[in-house]
mmCIF file of C-alpha atoms and ligand atoms in Angstrom:
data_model
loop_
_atom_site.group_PDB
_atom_site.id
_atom_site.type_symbol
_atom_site.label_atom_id
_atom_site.label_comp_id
_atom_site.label_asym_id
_atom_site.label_seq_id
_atom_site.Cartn_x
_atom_site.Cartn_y
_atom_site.Cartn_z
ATOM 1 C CA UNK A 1 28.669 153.669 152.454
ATOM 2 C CA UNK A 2 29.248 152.727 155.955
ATOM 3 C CA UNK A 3 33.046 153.189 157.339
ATOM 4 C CA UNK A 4 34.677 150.170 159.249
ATOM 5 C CA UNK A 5 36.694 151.019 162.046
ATOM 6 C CA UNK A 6 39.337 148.512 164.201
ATOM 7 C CA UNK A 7 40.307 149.337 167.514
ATOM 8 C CA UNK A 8 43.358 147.858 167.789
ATOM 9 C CA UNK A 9 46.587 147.610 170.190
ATOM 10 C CA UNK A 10 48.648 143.857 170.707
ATOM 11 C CA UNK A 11 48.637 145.494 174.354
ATOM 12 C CA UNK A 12 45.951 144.319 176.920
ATOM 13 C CA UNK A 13 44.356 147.046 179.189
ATOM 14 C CA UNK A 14 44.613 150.167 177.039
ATOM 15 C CA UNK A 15 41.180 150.879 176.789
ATOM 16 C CA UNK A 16 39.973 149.184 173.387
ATOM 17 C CA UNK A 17 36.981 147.328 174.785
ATOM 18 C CA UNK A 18 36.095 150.433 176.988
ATOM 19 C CA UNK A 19 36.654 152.523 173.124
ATOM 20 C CA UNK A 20 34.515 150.199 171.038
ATOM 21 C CA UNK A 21 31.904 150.035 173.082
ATOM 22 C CA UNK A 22 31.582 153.465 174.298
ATOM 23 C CA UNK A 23 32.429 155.037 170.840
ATOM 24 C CA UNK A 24 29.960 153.176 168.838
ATOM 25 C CA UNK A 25 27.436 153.921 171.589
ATOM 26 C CA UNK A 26 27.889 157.614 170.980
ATOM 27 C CA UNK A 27 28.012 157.415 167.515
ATOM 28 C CA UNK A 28 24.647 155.972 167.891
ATOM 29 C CA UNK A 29 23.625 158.389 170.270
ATOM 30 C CA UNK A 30 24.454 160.545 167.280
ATOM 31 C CA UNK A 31 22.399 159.146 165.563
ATOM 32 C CA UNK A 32 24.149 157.147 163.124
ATOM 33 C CA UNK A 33 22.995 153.487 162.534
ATOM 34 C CA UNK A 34 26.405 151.756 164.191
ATOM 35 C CA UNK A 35 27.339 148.113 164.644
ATOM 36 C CA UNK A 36 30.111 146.884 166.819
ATOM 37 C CA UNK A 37 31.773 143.646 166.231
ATOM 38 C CA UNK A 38 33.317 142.254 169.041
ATOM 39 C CA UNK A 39 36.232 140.237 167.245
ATOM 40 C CA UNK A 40 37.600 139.411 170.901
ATOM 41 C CA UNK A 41 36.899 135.820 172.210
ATOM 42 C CA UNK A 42 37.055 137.120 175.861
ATOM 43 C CA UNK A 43 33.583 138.920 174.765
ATOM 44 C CA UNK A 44 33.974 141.797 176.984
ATOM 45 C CA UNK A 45 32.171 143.887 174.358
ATOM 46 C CA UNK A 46 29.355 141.451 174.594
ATOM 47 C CA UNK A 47 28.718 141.041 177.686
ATOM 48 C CA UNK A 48 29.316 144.695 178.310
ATOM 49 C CA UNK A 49 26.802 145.575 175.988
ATOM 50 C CA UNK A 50 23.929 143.832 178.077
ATOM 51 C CA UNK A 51 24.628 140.166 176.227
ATOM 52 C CA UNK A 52 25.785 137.029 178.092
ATOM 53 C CA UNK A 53 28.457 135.373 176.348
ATOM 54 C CA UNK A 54 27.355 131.900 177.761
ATOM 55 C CA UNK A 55 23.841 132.142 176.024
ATOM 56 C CA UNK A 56 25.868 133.185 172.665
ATOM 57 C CA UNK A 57 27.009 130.288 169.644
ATOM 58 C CA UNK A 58 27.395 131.747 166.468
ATOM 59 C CA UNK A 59 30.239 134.644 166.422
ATOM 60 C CA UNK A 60 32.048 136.505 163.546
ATOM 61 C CA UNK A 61 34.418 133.535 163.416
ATOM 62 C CA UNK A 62 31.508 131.336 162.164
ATOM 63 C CA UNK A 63 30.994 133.495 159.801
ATOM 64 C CA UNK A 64 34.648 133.588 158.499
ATOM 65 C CA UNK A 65 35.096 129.750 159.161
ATOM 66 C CA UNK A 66 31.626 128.228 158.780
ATOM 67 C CA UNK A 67 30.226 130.982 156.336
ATOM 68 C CA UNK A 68 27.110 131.507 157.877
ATOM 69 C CA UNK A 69 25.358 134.759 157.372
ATOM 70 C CA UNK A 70 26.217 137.695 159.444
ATOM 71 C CA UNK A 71 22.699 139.179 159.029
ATOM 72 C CA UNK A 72 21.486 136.350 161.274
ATOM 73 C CA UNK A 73 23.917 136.982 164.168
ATOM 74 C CA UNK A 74 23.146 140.513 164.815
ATOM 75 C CA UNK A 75 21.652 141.758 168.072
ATOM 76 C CA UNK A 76 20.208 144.656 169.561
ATOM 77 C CA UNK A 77 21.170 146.563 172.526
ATOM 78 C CA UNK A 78 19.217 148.930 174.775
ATOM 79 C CA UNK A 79 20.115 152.123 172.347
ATOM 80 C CA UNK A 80 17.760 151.823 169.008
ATOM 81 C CA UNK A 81 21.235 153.167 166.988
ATOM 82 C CA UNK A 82 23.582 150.501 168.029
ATOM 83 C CA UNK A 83 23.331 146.608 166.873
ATOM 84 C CA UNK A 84 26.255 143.993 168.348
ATOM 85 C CA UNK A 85 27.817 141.232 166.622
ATOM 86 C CA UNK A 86 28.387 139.070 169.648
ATOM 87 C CA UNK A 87 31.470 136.961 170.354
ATOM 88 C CA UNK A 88 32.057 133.829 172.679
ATOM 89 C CA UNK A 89 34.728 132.490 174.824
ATOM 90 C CA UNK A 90 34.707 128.510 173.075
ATOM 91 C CA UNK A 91 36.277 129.849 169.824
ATOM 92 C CA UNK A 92 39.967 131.081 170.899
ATOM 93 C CA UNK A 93 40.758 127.858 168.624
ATOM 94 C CA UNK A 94 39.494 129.573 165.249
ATOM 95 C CA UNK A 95 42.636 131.263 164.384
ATOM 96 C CA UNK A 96 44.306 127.165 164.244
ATOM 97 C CA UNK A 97 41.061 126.090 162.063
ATOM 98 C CA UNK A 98 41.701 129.077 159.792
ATOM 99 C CA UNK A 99 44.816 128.681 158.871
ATOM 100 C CA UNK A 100 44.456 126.304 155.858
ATOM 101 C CA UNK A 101 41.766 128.442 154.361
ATOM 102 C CA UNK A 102 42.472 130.555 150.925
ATOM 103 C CA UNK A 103 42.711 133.950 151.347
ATOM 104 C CA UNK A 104 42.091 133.814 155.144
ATOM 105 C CA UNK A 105 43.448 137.309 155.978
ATOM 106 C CA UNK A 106 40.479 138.905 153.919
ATOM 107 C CA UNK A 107 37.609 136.263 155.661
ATOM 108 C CA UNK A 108 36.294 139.239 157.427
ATOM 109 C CA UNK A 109 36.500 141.691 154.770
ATOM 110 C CA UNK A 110 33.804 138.831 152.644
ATOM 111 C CA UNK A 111 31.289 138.961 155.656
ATOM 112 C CA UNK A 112 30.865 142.885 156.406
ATOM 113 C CA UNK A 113 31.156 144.376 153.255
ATOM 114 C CA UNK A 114 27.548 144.171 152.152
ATOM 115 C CA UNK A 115 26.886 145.979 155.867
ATOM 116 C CA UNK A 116 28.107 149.057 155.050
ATOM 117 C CA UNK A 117 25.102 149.665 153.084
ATOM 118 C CA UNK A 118 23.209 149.476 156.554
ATOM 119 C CA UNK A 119 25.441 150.706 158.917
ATOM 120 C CA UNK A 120 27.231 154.599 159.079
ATOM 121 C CA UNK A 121 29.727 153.490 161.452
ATOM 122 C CA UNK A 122 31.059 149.373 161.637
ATOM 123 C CA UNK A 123 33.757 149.472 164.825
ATOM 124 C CA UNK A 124 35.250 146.331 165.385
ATOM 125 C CA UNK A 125 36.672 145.329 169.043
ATOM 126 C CA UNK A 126 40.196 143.816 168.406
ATOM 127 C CA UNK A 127 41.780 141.530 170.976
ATOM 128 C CA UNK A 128 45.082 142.351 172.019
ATOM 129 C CA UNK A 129 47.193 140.258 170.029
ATOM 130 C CA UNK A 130 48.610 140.787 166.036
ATOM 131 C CA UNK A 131 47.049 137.291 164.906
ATOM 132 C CA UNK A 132 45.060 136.090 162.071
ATOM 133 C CA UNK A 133 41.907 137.667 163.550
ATOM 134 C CA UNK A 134 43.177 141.402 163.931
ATOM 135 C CA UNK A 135 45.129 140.687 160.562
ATOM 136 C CA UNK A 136 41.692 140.088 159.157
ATOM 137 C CA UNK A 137 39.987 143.236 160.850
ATOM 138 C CA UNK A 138 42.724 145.147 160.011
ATOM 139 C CA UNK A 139 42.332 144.089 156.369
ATOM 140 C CA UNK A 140 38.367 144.883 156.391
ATOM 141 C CA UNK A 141 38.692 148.194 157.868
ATOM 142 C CA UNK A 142 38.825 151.513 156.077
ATOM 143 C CA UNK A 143 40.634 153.109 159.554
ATOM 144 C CA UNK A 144 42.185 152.317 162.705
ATOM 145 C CA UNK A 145 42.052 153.630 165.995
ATOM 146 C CA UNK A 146 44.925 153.264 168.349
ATOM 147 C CA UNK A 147 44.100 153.567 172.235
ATOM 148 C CA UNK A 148 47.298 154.375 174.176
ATOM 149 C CA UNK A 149 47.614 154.765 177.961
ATOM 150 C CA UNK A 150 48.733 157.613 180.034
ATOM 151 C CA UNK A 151 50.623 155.189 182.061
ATOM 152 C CA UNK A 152 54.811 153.712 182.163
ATOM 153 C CA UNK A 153 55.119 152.197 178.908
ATOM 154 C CA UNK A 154 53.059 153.805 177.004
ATOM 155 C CA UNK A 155 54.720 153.411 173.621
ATOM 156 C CA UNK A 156 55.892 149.737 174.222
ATOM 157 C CA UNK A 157 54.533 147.970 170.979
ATOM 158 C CA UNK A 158 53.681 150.617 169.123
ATOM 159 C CA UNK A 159 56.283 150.346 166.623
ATOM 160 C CA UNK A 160 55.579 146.951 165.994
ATOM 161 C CA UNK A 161 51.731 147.752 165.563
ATOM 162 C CA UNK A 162 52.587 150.827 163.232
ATOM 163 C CA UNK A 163 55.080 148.417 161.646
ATOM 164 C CA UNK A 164 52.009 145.700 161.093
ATOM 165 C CA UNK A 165 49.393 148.538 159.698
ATOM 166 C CA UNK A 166 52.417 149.350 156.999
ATOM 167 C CA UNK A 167 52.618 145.406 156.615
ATOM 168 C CA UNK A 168 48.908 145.621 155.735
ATOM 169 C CA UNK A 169 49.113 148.468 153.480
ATOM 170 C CA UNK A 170 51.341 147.190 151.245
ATOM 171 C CA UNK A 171 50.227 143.770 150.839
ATOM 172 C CA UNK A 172 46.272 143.831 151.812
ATOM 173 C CA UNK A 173 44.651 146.954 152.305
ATOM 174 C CA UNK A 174 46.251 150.007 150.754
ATOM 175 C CA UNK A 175 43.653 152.260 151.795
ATOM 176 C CA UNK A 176 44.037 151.503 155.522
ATOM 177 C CA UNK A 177 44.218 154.449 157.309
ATOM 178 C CA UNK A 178 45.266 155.673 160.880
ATOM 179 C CA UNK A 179 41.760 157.322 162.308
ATOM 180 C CA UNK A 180 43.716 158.374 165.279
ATOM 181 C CA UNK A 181 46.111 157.591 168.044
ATOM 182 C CA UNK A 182 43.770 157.935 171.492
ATOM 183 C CA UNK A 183 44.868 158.682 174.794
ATOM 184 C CA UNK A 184 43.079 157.048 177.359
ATOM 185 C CA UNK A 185 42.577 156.800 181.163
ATOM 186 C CA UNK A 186 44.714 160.096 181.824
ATOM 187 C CA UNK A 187 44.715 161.343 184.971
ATOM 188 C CA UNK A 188 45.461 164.951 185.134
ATOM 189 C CA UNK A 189 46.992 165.035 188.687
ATOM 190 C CA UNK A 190 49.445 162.495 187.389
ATOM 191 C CA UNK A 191 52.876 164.266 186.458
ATOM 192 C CA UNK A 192 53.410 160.697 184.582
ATOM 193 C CA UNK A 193 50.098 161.020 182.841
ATOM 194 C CA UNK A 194 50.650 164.701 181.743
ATOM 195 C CA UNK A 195 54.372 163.421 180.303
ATOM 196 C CA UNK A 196 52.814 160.577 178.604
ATOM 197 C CA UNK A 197 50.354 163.463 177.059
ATOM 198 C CA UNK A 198 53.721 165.367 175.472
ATOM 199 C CA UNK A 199 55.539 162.899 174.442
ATOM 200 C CA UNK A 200 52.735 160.995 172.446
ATOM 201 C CA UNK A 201 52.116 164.344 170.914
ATOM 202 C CA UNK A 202 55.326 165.408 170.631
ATOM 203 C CA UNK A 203 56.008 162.192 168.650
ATOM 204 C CA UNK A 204 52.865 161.640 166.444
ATOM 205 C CA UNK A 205 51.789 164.943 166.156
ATOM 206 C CA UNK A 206 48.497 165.723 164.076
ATOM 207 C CA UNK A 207 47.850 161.490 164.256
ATOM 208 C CA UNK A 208 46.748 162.152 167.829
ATOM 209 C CA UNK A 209 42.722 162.768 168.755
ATOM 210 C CA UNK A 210 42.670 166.283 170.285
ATOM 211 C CA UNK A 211 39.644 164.909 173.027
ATOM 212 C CA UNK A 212 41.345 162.610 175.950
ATOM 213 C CA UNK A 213 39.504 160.048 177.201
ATOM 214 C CA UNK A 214 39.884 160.479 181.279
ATOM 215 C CA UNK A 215 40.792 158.082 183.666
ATOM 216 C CA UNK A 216 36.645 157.566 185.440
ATOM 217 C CA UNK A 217 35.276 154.791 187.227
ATOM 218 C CA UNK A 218 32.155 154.980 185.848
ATOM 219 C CA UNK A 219 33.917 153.925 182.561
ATOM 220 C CA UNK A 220 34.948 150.727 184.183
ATOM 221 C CA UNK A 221 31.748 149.877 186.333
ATOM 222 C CA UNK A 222 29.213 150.497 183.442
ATOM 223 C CA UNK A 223 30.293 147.177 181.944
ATOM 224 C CA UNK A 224 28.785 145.128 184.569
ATOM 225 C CA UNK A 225 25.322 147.014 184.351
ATOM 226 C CA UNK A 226 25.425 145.988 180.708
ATOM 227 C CA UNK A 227 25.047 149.452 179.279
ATOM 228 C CA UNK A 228 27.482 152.000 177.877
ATOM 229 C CA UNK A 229 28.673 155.107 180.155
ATOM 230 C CA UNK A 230 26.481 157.405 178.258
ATOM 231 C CA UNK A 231 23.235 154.856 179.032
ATOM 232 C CA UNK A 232 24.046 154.771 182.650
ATOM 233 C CA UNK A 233 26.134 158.074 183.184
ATOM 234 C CA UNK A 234 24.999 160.172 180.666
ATOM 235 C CA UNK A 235 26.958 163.268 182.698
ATOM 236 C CA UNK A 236 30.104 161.735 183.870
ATOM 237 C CA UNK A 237 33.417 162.853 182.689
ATOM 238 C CA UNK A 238 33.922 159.643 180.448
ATOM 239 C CA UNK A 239 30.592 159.803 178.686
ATOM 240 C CA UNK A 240 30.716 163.054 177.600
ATOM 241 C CA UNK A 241 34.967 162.524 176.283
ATOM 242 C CA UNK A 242 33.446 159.427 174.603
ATOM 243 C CA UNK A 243 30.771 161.584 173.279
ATOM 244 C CA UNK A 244 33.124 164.513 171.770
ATOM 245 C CA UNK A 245 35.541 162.002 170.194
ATOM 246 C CA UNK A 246 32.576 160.535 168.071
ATOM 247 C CA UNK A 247 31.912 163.910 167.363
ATOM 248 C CA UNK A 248 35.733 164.732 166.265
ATOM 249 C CA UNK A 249 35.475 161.514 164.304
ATOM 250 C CA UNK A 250 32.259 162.494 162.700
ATOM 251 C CA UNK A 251 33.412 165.781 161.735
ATOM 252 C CA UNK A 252 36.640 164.842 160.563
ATOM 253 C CA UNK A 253 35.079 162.492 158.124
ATOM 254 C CA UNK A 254 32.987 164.977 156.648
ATOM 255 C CA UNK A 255 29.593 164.154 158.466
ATOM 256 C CA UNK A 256 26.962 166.215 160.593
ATOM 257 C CA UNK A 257 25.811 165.282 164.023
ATOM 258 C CA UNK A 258 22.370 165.494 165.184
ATOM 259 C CA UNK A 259 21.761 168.281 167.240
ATOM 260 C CA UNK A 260 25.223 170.699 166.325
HETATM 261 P P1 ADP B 301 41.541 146.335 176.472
HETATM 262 O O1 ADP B 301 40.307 146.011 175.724
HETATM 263 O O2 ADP B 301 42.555 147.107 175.676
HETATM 264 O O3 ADP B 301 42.166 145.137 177.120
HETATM 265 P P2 ADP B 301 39.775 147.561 178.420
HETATM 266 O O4 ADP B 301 38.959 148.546 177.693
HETATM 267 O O5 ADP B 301 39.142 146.250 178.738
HETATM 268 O O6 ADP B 301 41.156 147.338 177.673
HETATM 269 O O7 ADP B 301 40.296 148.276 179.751
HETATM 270 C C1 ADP B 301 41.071 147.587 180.723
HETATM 271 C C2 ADP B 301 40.512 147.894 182.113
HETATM 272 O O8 ADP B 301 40.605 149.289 182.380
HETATM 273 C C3 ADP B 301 39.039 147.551 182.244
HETATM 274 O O9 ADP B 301 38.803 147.095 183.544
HETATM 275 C C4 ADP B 301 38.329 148.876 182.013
HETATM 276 O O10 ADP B 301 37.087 148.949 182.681
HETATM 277 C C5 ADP B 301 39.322 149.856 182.588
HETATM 278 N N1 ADP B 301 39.280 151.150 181.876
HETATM 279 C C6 ADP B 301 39.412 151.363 180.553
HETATM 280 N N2 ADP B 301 39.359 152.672 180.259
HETATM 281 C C7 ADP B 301 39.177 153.321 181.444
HETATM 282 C C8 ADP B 301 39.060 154.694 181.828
HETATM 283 N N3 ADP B 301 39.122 155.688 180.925
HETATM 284 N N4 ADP B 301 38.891 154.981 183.149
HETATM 285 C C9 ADP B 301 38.846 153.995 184.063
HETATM 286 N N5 ADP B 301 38.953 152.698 183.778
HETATM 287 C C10 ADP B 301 39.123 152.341 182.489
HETATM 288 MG MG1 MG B 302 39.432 144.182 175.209
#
């Protein structure tokens, strides 16, 4: 059985999009058969994963609204490991058009289940808000990741995310658990960045991911190439972090990597 994975902060700009794409492309570079959903109707996973959003109709919304099959969404991207459901930018209505359904916080949970027979890894793209759609992801994954930035502010709506998850536990998903807190786009010159580092640690302890994931350029310029970092800088600094937090990931839940 496959695990589900959310990526998930209410902030913009921490690094989720650059996390869900570049994690699930290691995973897959791992070997392990991984799907990304990009549950974000800016579609920055999409398009960053070589698809144009324009040319795209049916998202995971359809499938929670319109319940069309998921198997007939999914797409393939340039690494043979890693499939995409896409998203699109027409549907930032579907939250309004879900609201009168029954038991619309566990839509998504319905459509993916039956994938985790194909998939190791499911990592799901959040946007940055708490809505019905993250409620949903939240509610069909098994763990969450939490990317925070070494940056001013770093722990600004974090309590009220932590707050949610427990929100979620107790009334939805009682297995939910916290895969990790992430620190991302650290920049080791940075005093601020290094502070950001202890506190986070200081605070959450053992919750925290022990890789870093750099601040790089190449992160943020792969996007527009339509490949992850490790398909277009397979040696850069934020590749190979990507690469060893799949690897943490993987051995922390118990599974061997190809090639270790
Ligand atoms: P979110 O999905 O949380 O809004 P993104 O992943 O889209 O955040 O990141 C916000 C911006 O920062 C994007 O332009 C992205 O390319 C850039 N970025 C993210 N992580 C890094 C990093 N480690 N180094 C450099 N730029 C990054
Ligand atoms: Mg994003």
């Amino acid at each position: 059985m496959g695990k589900i994975i959310a990526i998930a902060n209410q902030k913009g700009g921490v690094g989720k999009t650059t996390t869900a794409m570049n994690l699930a492309a290691s995973l897959a570079v791992l070997e392990f058969k991984t799907l990304v959903i990009d549950a974000d109707p800016q579609a920055n996973t999409t398009s960053g994963l070589g698809h144009d959003p324009k040319s795209i109709n049916t998202s995971i919304y359809e499938c929670m609204v319109d319940e069309i099959d998921i198997n007939e969404i999914i797409l393939k991207t340039e690494l043979e490991y890693l499939d995409l459901v896409p998203s699109h930018i027409d549907l930032v209505g579907a939250e309004v058009e879900m609201i009168n359904l029954d038991n619309r916080e566990e839509k998504m949970k319905g459509v993916i289940s039956d994938l985790r027979d194909k998939y190791d890894f499911i990592v799901i793209d959040c946007s940055p808000s708490l809505g019905l759609i993250t409620i949903n992801a939240l509610t069909a994954a098994n763990s969450v990741i939490i990317p925070v930035q070494c940056e001013y502010f770093a722990l600004e709506g974090l309590g009220k995310l932590l707050n949610t998850i427990k929100i979620i536990q107790t009334r939805l998903n009682p297995d939910l658990e916290i895969e990790g807190i992430l620190l991302t786009m650290y920049d080791v010159r940075l005093r601020l960045s290094n502070q950001v580092v202890e506190e986070v640690r200081l605070h959450f302890k053992n919750m925290v991911f022990e890789t870093i994931i750099p601040r790089n350029v190449r992160l943020s310029e792969a996007p527009s190439f339509g490949l992850p970092a490790i398909a277009f800088d397979a040696d850069g600094k934020g590749a190979i972090a990507y690469l060893n937090l799949a690897s943490e990931i993987a051995q922390k839940n118990g599974l061997q990597k190809v090639n270790s």
